[in-house]
PDB file of C-alpha atoms in Angstrom:
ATOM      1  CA  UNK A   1      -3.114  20.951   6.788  1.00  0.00           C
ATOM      2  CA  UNK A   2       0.248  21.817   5.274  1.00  0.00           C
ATOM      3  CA  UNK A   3       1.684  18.302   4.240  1.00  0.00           C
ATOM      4  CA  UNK A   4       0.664  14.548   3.596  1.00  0.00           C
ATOM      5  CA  UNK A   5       2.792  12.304   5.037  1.00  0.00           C
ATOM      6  CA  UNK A   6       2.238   8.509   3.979  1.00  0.00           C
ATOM      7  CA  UNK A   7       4.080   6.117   6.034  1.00  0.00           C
ATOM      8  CA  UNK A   8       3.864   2.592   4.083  1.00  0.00           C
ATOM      9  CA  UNK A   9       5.608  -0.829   5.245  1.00  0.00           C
ATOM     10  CA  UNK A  10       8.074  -2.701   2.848  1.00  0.00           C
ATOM     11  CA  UNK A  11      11.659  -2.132   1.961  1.00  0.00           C
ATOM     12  CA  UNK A  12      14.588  -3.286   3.988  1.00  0.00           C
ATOM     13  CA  UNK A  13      17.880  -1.545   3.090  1.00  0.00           C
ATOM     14  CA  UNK A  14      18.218   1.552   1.929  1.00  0.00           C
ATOM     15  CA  UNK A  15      17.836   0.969  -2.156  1.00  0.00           C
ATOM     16  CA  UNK A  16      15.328  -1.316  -1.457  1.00  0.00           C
ATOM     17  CA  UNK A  17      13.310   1.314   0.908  1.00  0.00           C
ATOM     18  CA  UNK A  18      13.887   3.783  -2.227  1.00  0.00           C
ATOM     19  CA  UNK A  19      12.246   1.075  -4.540  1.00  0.00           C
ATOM     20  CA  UNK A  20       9.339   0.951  -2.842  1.00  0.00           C
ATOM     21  CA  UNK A  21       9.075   4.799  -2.188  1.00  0.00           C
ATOM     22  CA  UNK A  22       9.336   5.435  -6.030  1.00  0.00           C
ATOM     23  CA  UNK A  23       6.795   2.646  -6.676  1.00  0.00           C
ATOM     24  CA  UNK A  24       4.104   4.117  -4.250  1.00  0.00           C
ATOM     25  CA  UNK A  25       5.033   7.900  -5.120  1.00  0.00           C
ATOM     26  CA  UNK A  26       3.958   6.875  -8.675  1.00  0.00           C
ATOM     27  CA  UNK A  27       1.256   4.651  -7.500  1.00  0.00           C
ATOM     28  CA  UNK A  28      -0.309   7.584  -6.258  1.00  0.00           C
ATOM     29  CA  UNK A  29       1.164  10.665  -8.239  1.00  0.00           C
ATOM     30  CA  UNK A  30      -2.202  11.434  -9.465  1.00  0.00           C
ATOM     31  CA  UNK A  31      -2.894  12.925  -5.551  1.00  0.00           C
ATOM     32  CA  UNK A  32       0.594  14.025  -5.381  1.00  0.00           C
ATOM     33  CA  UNK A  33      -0.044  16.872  -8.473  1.00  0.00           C
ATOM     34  CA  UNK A  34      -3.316  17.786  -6.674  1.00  0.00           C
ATOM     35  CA  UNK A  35      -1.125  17.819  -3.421  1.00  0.00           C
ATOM     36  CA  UNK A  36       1.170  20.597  -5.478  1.00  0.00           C
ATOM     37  CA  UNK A  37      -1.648  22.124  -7.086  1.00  0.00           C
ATOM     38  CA  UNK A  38      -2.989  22.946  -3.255  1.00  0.00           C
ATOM     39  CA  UNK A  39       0.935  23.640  -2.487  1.00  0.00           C
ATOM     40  CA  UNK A  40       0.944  20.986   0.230  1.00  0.00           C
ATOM     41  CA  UNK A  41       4.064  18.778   0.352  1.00  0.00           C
ATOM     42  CA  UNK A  42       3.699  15.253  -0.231  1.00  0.00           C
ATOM     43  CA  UNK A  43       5.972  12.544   1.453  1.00  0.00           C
ATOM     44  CA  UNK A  44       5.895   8.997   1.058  1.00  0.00           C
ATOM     45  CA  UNK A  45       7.690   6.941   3.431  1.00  0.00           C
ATOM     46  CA  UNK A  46       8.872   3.581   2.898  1.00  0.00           C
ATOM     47  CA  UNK A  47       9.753   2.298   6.737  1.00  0.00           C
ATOM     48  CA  UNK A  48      10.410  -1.267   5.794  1.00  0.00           C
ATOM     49  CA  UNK A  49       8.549  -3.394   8.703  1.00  0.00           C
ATOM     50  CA  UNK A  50       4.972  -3.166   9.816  1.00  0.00           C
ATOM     51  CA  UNK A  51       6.129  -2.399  13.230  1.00  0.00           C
ATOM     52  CA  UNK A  52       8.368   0.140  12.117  1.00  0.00           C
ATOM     53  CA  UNK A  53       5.543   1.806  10.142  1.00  0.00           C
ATOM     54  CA  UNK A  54       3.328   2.053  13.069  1.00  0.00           C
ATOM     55  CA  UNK A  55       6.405   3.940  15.186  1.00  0.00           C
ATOM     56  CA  UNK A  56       6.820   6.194  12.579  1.00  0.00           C
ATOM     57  CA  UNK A  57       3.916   7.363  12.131  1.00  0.00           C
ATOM     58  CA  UNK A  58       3.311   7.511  15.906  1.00  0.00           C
ATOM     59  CA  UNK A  59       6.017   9.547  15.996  1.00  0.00           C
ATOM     60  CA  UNK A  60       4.853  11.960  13.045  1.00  0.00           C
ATOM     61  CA  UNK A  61       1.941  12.758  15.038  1.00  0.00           C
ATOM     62  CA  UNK A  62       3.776  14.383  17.668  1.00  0.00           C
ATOM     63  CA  UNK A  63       6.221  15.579  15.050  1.00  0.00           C
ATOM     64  CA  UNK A  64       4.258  16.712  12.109  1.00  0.00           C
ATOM     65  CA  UNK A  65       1.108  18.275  13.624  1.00  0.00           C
ATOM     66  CA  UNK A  66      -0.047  19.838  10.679  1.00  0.00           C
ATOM     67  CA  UNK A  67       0.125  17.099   8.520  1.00  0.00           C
ATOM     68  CA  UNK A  68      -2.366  14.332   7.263  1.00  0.00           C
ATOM     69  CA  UNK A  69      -0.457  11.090   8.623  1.00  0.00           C
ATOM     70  CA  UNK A  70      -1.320   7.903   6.912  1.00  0.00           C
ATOM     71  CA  UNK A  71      -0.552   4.465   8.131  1.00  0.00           C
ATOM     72  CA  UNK A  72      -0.439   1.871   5.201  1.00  0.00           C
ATOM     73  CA  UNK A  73       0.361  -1.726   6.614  1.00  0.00           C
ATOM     74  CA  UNK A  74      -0.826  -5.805   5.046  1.00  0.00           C
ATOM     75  CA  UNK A  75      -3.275  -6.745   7.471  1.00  0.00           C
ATOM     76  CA  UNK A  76      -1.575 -10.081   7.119  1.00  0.00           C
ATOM     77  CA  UNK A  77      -4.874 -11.778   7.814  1.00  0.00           C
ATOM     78  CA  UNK A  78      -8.618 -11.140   7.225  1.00  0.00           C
ATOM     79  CA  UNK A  79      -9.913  -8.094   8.437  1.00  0.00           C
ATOM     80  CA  UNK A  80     -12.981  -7.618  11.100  1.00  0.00           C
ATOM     81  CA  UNK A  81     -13.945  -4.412  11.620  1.00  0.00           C
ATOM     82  CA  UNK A  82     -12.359  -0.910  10.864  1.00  0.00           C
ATOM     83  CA  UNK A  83      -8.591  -0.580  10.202  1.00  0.00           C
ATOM     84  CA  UNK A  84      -7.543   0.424  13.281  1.00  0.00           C
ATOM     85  CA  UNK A  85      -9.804  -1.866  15.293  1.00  0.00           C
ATOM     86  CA  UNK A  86      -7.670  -4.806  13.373  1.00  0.00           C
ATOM     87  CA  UNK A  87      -4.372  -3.127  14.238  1.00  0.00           C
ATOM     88  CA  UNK A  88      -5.455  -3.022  17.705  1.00  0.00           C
ATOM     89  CA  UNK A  89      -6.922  -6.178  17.975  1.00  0.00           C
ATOM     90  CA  UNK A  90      -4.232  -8.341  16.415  1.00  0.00           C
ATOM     91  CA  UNK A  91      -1.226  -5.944  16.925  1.00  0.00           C
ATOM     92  CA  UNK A  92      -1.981  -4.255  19.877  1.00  0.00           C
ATOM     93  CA  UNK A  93      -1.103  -0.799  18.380  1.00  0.00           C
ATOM     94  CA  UNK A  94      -2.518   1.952  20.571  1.00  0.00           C
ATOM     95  CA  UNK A  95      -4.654   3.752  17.826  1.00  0.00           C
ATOM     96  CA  UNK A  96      -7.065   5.319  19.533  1.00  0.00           C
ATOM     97  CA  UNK A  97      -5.986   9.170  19.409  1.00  0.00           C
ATOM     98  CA  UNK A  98      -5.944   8.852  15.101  1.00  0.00           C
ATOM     99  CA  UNK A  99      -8.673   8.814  13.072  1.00  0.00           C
ATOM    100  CA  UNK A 100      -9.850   6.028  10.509  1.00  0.00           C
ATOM    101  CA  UNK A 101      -8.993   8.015   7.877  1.00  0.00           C
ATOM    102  CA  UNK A 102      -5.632   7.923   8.589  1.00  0.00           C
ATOM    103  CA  UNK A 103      -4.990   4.386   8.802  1.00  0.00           C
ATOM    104  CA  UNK A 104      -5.192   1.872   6.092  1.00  0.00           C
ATOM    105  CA  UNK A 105      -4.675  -1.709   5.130  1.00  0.00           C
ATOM    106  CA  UNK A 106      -3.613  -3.955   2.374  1.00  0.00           C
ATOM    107  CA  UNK A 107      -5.467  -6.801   2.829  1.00  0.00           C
ATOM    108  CA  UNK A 108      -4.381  -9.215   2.978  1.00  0.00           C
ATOM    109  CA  UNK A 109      -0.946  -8.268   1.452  1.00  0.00           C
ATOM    110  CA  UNK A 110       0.139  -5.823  -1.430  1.00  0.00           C
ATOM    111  CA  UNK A 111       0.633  -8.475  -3.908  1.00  0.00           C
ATOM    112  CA  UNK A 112      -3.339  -8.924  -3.756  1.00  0.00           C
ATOM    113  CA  UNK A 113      -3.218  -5.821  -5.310  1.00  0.00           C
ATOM    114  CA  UNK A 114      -2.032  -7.253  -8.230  1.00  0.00           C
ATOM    115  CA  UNK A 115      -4.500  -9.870  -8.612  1.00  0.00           C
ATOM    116  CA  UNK A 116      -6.683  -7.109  -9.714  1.00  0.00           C
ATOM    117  CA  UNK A 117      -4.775  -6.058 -12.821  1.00  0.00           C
ATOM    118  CA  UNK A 118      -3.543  -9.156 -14.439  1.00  0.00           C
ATOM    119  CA  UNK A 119      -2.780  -7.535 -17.798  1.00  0.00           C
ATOM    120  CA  UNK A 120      -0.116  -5.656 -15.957  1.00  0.00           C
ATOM    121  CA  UNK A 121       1.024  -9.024 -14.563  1.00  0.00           C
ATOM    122  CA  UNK A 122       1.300 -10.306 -17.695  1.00  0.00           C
ATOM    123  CA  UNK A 123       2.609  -7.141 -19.736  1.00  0.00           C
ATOM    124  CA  UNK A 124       5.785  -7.391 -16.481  1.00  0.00           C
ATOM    125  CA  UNK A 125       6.686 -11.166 -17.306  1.00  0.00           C
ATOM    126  CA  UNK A 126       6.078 -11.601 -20.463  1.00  0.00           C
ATOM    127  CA  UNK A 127       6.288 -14.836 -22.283  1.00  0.00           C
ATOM    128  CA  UNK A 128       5.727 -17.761 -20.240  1.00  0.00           C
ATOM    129  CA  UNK A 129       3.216 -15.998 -17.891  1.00  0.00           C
ATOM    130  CA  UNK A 130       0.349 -18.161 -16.544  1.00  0.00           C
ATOM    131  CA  UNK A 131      -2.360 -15.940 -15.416  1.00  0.00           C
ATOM    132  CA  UNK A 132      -4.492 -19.114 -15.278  1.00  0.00           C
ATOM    133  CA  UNK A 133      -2.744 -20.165 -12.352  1.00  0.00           C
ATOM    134  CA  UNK A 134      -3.544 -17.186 -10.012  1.00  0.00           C
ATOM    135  CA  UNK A 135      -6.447 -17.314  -7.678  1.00  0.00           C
ATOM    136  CA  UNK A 136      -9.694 -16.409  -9.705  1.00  0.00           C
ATOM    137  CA  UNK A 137     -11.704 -15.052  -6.828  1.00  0.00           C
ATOM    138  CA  UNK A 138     -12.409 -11.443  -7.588  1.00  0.00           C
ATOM    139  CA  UNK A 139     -12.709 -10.674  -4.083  1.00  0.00           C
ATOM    140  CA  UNK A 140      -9.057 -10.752  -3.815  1.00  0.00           C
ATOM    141  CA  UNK A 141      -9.508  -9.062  -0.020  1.00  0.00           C
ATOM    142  CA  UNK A 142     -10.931 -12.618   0.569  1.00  0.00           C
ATOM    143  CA  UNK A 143      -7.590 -14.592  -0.744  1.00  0.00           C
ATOM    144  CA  UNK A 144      -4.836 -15.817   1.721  1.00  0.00           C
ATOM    145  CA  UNK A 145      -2.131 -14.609   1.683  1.00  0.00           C
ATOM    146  CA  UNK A 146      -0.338 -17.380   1.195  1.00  0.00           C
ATOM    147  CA  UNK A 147      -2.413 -18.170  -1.779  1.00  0.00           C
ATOM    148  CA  UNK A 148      -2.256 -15.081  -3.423  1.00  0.00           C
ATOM    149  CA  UNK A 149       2.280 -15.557  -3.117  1.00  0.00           C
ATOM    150  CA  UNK A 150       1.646 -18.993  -3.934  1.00  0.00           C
ATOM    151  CA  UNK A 151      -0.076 -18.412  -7.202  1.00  0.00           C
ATOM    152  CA  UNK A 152       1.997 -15.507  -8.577  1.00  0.00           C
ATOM    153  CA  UNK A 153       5.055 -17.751  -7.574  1.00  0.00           C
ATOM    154  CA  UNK A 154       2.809 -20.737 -10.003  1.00  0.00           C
ATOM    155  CA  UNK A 155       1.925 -18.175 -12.772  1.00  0.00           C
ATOM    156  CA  UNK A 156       5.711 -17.083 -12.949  1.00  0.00           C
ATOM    157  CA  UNK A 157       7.602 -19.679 -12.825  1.00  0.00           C
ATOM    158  CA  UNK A 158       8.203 -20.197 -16.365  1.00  0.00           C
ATOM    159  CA  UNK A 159       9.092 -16.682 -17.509  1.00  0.00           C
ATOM    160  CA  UNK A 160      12.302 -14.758 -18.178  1.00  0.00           C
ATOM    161  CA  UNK A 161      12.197 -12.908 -15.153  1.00  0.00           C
ATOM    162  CA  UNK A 162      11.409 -15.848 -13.266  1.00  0.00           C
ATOM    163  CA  UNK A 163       9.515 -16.510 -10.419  1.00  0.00           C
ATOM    164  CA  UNK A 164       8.067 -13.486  -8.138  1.00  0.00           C
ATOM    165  CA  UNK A 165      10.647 -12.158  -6.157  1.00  0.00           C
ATOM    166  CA  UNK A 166       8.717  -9.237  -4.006  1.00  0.00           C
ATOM    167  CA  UNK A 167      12.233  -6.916  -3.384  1.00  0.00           C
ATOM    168  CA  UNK A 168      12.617  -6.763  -7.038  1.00  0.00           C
ATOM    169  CA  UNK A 169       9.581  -7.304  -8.484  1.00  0.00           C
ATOM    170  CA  UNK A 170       7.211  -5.761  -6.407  1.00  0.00           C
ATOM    171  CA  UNK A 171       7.996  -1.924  -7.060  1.00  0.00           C
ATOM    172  CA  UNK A 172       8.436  -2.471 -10.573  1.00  0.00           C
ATOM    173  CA  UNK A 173       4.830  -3.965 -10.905  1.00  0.00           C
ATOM    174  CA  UNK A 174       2.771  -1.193  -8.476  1.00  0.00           C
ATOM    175  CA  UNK A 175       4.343   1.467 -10.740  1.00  0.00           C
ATOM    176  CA  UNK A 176       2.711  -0.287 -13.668  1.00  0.00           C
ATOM    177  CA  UNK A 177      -0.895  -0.333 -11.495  1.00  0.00           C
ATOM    178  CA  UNK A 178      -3.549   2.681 -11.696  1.00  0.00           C
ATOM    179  CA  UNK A 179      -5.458   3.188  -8.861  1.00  0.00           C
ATOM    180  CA  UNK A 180      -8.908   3.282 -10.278  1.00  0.00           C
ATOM    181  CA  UNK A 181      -8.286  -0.382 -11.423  1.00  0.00           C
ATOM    182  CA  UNK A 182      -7.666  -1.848  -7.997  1.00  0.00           C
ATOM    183  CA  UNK A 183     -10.981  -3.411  -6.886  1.00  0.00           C
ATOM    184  CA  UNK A 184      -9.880  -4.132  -3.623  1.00  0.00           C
ATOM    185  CA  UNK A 185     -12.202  -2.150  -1.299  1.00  0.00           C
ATOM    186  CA  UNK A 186      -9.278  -0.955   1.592  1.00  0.00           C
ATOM    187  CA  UNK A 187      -7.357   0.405  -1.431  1.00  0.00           C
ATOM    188  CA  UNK A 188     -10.362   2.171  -2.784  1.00  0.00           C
ATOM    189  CA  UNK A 189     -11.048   3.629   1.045  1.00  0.00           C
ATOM    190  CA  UNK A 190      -7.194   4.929   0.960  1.00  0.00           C
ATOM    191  CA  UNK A 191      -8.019   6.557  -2.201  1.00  0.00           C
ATOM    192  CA  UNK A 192     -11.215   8.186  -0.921  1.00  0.00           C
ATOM    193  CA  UNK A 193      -9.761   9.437   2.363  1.00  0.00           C
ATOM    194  CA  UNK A 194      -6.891  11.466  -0.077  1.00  0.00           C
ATOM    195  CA  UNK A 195      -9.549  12.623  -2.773  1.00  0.00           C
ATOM    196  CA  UNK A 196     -11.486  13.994   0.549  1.00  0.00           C
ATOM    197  CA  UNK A 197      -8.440  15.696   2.443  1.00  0.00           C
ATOM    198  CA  UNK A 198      -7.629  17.113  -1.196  1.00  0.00           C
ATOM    199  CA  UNK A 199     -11.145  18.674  -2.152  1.00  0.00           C
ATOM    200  CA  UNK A 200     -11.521  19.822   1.282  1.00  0.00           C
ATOM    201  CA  UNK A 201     -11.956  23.528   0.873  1.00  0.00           C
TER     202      UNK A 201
END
């Protein structure tokens, strides 16, 4: 293994794909100085849609052969089974030459995420933030999606910043997130499948 290569959905023009690649390159710069440390390059790679994720890193397997590809994608709905038996079964993606350790889900969106750190939520907004209106199942994996928008978009409304706005808001918030305070358990198998490539000998 020379490189990691993380292929991650959101983003739609170009400063908006470079948002999201700063936000997840800080997410996760903890692996990216024990990337260095290894000397192993480190690329994240904001694709902006799912679909356009999962090409990409199709692609980087036949291109980048000596990296670790990862595939990081909202499930968009509740997961059964592995990862990639969810991409398949729901997407049809033809995952079946990768491993499970290289693909990886936010379930059931990135903004659940969030759910798990509401001090950041409320250190972001500031005055006027309602963190009794988001969803207050712990198990945010378990959360619609369209509860979990529906409830920042409740908690925000009467801030300065206003209400949640995922282009802008959502890179500025992950950057503010540490990834040992994320209880959601796909995030925490993302995590683990880094901290093993990286203390591989």
């Amino acid at each position: 293994m020379k490189e990691i290569r993380i292929y991650v959905e959101g983003g739609g023009d170009r400063d908006s794909k470079a948002a999201i690649r700063a936000a997840f390159s800080q997410f996760l710069d903890g692996y990216r100085l024990r990337a260095r440390s290894r000397k192993l390059r480190w690329d994240v790679i904001a694709c902006g849609s799912r679909e356009s994720a999962y090409e990409k890193f199709c692609d980087a397997e036949d291109r980048h052969p000596d990296a670790f590809n990862l595939l990081l994608v909202d499930s968009e709905e509740p997961v059964q089974g592995t990862a990639r038996q969810h991409l398949s079964r729901v997407n049809g993606w033809k995952l079946n030459t990768v491993s499970d350790e290289q693909v990886h889900l936010m379930v059931e969106a990135m903004e659940s995420w969030f759910l798990t750190a509401p001090d950041k939520l409320a250190a972001y907004y500031g005055q006027g933030f309602a963190e009794g209106m988001l969803p207050a199942n712990p198990n945010v994996e378990s959360i619609p999606k369209a509860d979990v928008l529906k409830g920042l978009d409740q908690a925000t409304r009467g801030t300065k910043k206003g209400r949640y706005q995922k282009g802008s808001h959502a890179p500025e918030i992950l950057k503010l997130l540490e990834p040992a305070e994320v209880s959601a358990p796909h995030c925490k198998q993302l995590l683990a499948a880094l901290d093993r490539r990286l203390s591989a000998p």
